[in-house]
XYZ file of C-alpha atoms in Angstrom:
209
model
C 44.247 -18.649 -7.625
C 44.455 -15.659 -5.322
C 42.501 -15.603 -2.009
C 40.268 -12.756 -3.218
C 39.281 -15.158 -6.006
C 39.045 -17.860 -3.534
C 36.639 -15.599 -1.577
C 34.292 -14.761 -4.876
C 33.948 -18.327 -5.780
C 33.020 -19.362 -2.183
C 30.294 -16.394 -2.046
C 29.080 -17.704 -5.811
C 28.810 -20.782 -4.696
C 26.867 -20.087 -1.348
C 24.357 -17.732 -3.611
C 23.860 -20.464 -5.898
C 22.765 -22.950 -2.703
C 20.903 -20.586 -1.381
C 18.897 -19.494 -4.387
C 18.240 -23.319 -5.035
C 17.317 -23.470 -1.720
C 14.814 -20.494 -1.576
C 13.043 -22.194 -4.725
C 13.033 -25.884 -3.380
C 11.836 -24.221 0.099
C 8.895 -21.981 -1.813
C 7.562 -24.719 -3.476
C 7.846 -27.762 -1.102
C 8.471 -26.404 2.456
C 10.845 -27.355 4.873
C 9.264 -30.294 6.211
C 8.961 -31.971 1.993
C 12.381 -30.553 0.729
C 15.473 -32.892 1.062
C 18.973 -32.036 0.930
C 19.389 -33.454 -2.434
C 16.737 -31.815 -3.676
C 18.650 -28.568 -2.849
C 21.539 -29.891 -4.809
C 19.942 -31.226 -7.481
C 18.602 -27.680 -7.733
C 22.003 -25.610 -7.612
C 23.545 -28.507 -9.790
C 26.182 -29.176 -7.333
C 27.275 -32.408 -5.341
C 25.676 -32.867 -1.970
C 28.973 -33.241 0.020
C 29.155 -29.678 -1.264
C 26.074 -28.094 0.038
C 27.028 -29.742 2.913
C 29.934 -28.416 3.788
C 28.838 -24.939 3.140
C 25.516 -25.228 5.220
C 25.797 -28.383 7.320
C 22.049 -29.048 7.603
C 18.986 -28.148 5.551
C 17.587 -26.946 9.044
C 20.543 -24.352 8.944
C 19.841 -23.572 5.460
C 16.361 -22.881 6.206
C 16.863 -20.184 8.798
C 18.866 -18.874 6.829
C 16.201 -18.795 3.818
C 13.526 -17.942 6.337
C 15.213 -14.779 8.306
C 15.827 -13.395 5.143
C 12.394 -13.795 3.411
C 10.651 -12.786 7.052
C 13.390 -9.811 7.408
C 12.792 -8.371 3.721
C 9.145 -8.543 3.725
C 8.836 -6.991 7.266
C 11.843 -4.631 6.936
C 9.522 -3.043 4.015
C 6.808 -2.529 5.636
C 8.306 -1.052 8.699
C 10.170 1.408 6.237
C 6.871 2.176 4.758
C 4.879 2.532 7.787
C 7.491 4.771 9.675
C 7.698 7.102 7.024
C 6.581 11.151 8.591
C 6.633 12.433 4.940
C 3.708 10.312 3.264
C -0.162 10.489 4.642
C -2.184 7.100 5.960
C -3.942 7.305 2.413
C -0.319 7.323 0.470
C 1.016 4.759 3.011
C -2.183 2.215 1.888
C -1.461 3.168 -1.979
C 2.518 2.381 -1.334
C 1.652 -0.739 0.150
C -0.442 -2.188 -2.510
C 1.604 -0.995 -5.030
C 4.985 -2.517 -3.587
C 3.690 -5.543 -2.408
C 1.702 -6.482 -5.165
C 4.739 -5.766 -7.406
C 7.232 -7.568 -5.420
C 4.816 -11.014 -4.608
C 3.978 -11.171 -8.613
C 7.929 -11.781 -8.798
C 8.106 -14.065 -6.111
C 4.980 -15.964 -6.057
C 5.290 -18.559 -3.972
C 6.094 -16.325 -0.584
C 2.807 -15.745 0.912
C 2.036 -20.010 1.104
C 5.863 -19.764 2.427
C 5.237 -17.082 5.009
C 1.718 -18.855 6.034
C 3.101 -22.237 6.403
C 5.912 -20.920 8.388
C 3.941 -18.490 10.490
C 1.870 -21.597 11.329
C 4.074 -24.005 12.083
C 6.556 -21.891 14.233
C 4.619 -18.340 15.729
C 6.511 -17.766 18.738
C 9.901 -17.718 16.822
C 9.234 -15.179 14.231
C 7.939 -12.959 17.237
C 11.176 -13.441 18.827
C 13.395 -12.388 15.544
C 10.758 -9.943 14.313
C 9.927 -6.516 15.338
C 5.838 -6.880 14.604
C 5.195 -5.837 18.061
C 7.346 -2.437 17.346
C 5.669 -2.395 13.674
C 2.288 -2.830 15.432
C 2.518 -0.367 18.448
C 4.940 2.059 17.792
C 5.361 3.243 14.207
C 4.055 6.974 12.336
C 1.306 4.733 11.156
C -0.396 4.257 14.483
C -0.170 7.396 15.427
C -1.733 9.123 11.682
C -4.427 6.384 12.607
C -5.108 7.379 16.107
C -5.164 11.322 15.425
C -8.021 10.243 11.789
C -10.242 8.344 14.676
C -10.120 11.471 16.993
C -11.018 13.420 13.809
C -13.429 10.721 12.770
C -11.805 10.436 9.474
C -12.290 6.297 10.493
C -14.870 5.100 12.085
C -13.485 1.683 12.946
C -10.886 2.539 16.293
C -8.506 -1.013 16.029
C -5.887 -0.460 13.840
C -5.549 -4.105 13.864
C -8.645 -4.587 11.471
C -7.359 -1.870 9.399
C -3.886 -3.897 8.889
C -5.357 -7.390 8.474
C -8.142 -6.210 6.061
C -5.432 -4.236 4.239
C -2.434 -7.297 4.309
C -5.873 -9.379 3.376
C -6.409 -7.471 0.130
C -2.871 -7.540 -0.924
C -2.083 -11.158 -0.379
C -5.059 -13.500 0.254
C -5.570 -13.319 -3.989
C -1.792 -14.959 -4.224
C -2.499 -17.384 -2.104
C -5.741 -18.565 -3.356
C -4.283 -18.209 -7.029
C -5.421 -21.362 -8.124
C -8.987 -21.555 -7.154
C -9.268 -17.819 -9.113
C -7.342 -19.107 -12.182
C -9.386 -22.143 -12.330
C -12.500 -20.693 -11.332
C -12.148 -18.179 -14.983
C -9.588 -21.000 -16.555
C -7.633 -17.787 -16.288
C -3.597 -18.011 -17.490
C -0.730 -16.494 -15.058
C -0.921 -13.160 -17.408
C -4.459 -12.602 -17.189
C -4.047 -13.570 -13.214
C -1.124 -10.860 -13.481
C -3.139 -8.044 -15.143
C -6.113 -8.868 -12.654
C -3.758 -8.129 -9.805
C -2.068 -5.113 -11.160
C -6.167 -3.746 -10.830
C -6.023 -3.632 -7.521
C -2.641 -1.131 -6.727
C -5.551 1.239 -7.688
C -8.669 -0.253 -6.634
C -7.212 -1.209 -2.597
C -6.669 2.286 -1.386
C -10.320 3.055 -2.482
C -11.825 0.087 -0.873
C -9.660 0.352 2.591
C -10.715 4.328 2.276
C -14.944 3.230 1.410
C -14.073 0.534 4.889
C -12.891 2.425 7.366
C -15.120 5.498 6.387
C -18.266 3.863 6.211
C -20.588 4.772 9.494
């Protein structure tokens, strides 16, 4: 075997731990998920996934930087953008975010367990301070409240009632299903609603006298 094939089987292999890993992780959180279980997952041995990773700690920051990094990296992309208006920023929001959670469902109970259990280091790896303070969106907020295009000033209740729209429903998923005895389609469809009906809301919000 060459070394370049060497090198391709090592990288398969570490994809295949780390996509067990990311659905073990999802589902049962750091503190519930063994080792084995990560194994058992990628169908591999454990003395395997062990000597690629070490720990399941190390394997979870891993997992974790790159869920926190993607989801964030997004939004800063989207928020940052000079070419699109605060009303198309909302719209490309809902409509990305909506999209990419009803692929991988289980992030936002991810992200909120994590968030809760550990604040201070996501702050430390994460430019949401930068997001927050400094991005195109602040300032295309700022200049509608001098217009008074919005009537609410904070920005910050304009972000948390628009991240609210978008993911609270995914995380409450099963007390909607069950409270309709809807099935993951029809919970689907429901969701794929609002890409068109958040922009009006946040616009009817932050409007309103």
């Amino acid at each position: 075997m060459s070394v370049s094939e060497s090198k391709k089987k090592d990288t398969s292999t570490e994809e295949k731990i780390k996509s067990a890993a990311k659905t073990v992780f999802y589902n049962k959180g750091f503190a519930a998920t063994r080792t084995r279980d990560i194994a058992e997952e990628a169908g591999l041995n454990l003395a395997l996934l062990n000597y690629y990773f070490r720990s399941k700690a190390k394997l979870f920051e891993i997992i974790m930087s790159e869920t926190f990094v993607g989801f964030i990296s997004g939004m800063k992309v989207i928020l940052n953008d000079e070419g699109t208006s605060l009303e198309e920023k909302v719209k490309i929001i809902a409509e990305r975010y909506i999209d990419f959670i009803i692929k991988e469902p289980e992030i936002p109970t991810f992200i909120l367990t994590e968030i809760r259990n550990n604040p201070d280091g996501l702050l430390k790896r994460l430019p949401i301070r930068e997001i927050v303070n400094e991005s195109v969106f602040i300032k295309q907020f700022q200049e509608a409240v001098e217009k008074k295009e919005i009537s609410e000033p904070n920005p910050l209740h304009f972000l948390m009632n628009l991240l609210g729209l978008v993911v609270f429903p995914f995380i409450a998923k099963p007390i909607i299903m069950g409270s309709r005895n809807l099935e993951t389609e029809q919970f689907n469809n429901l969701i794929l609603e609002r890409k068109k009906k958040i922009p009006i809301w946040i616009k009817a919000m932050f409007t309103a006298v």
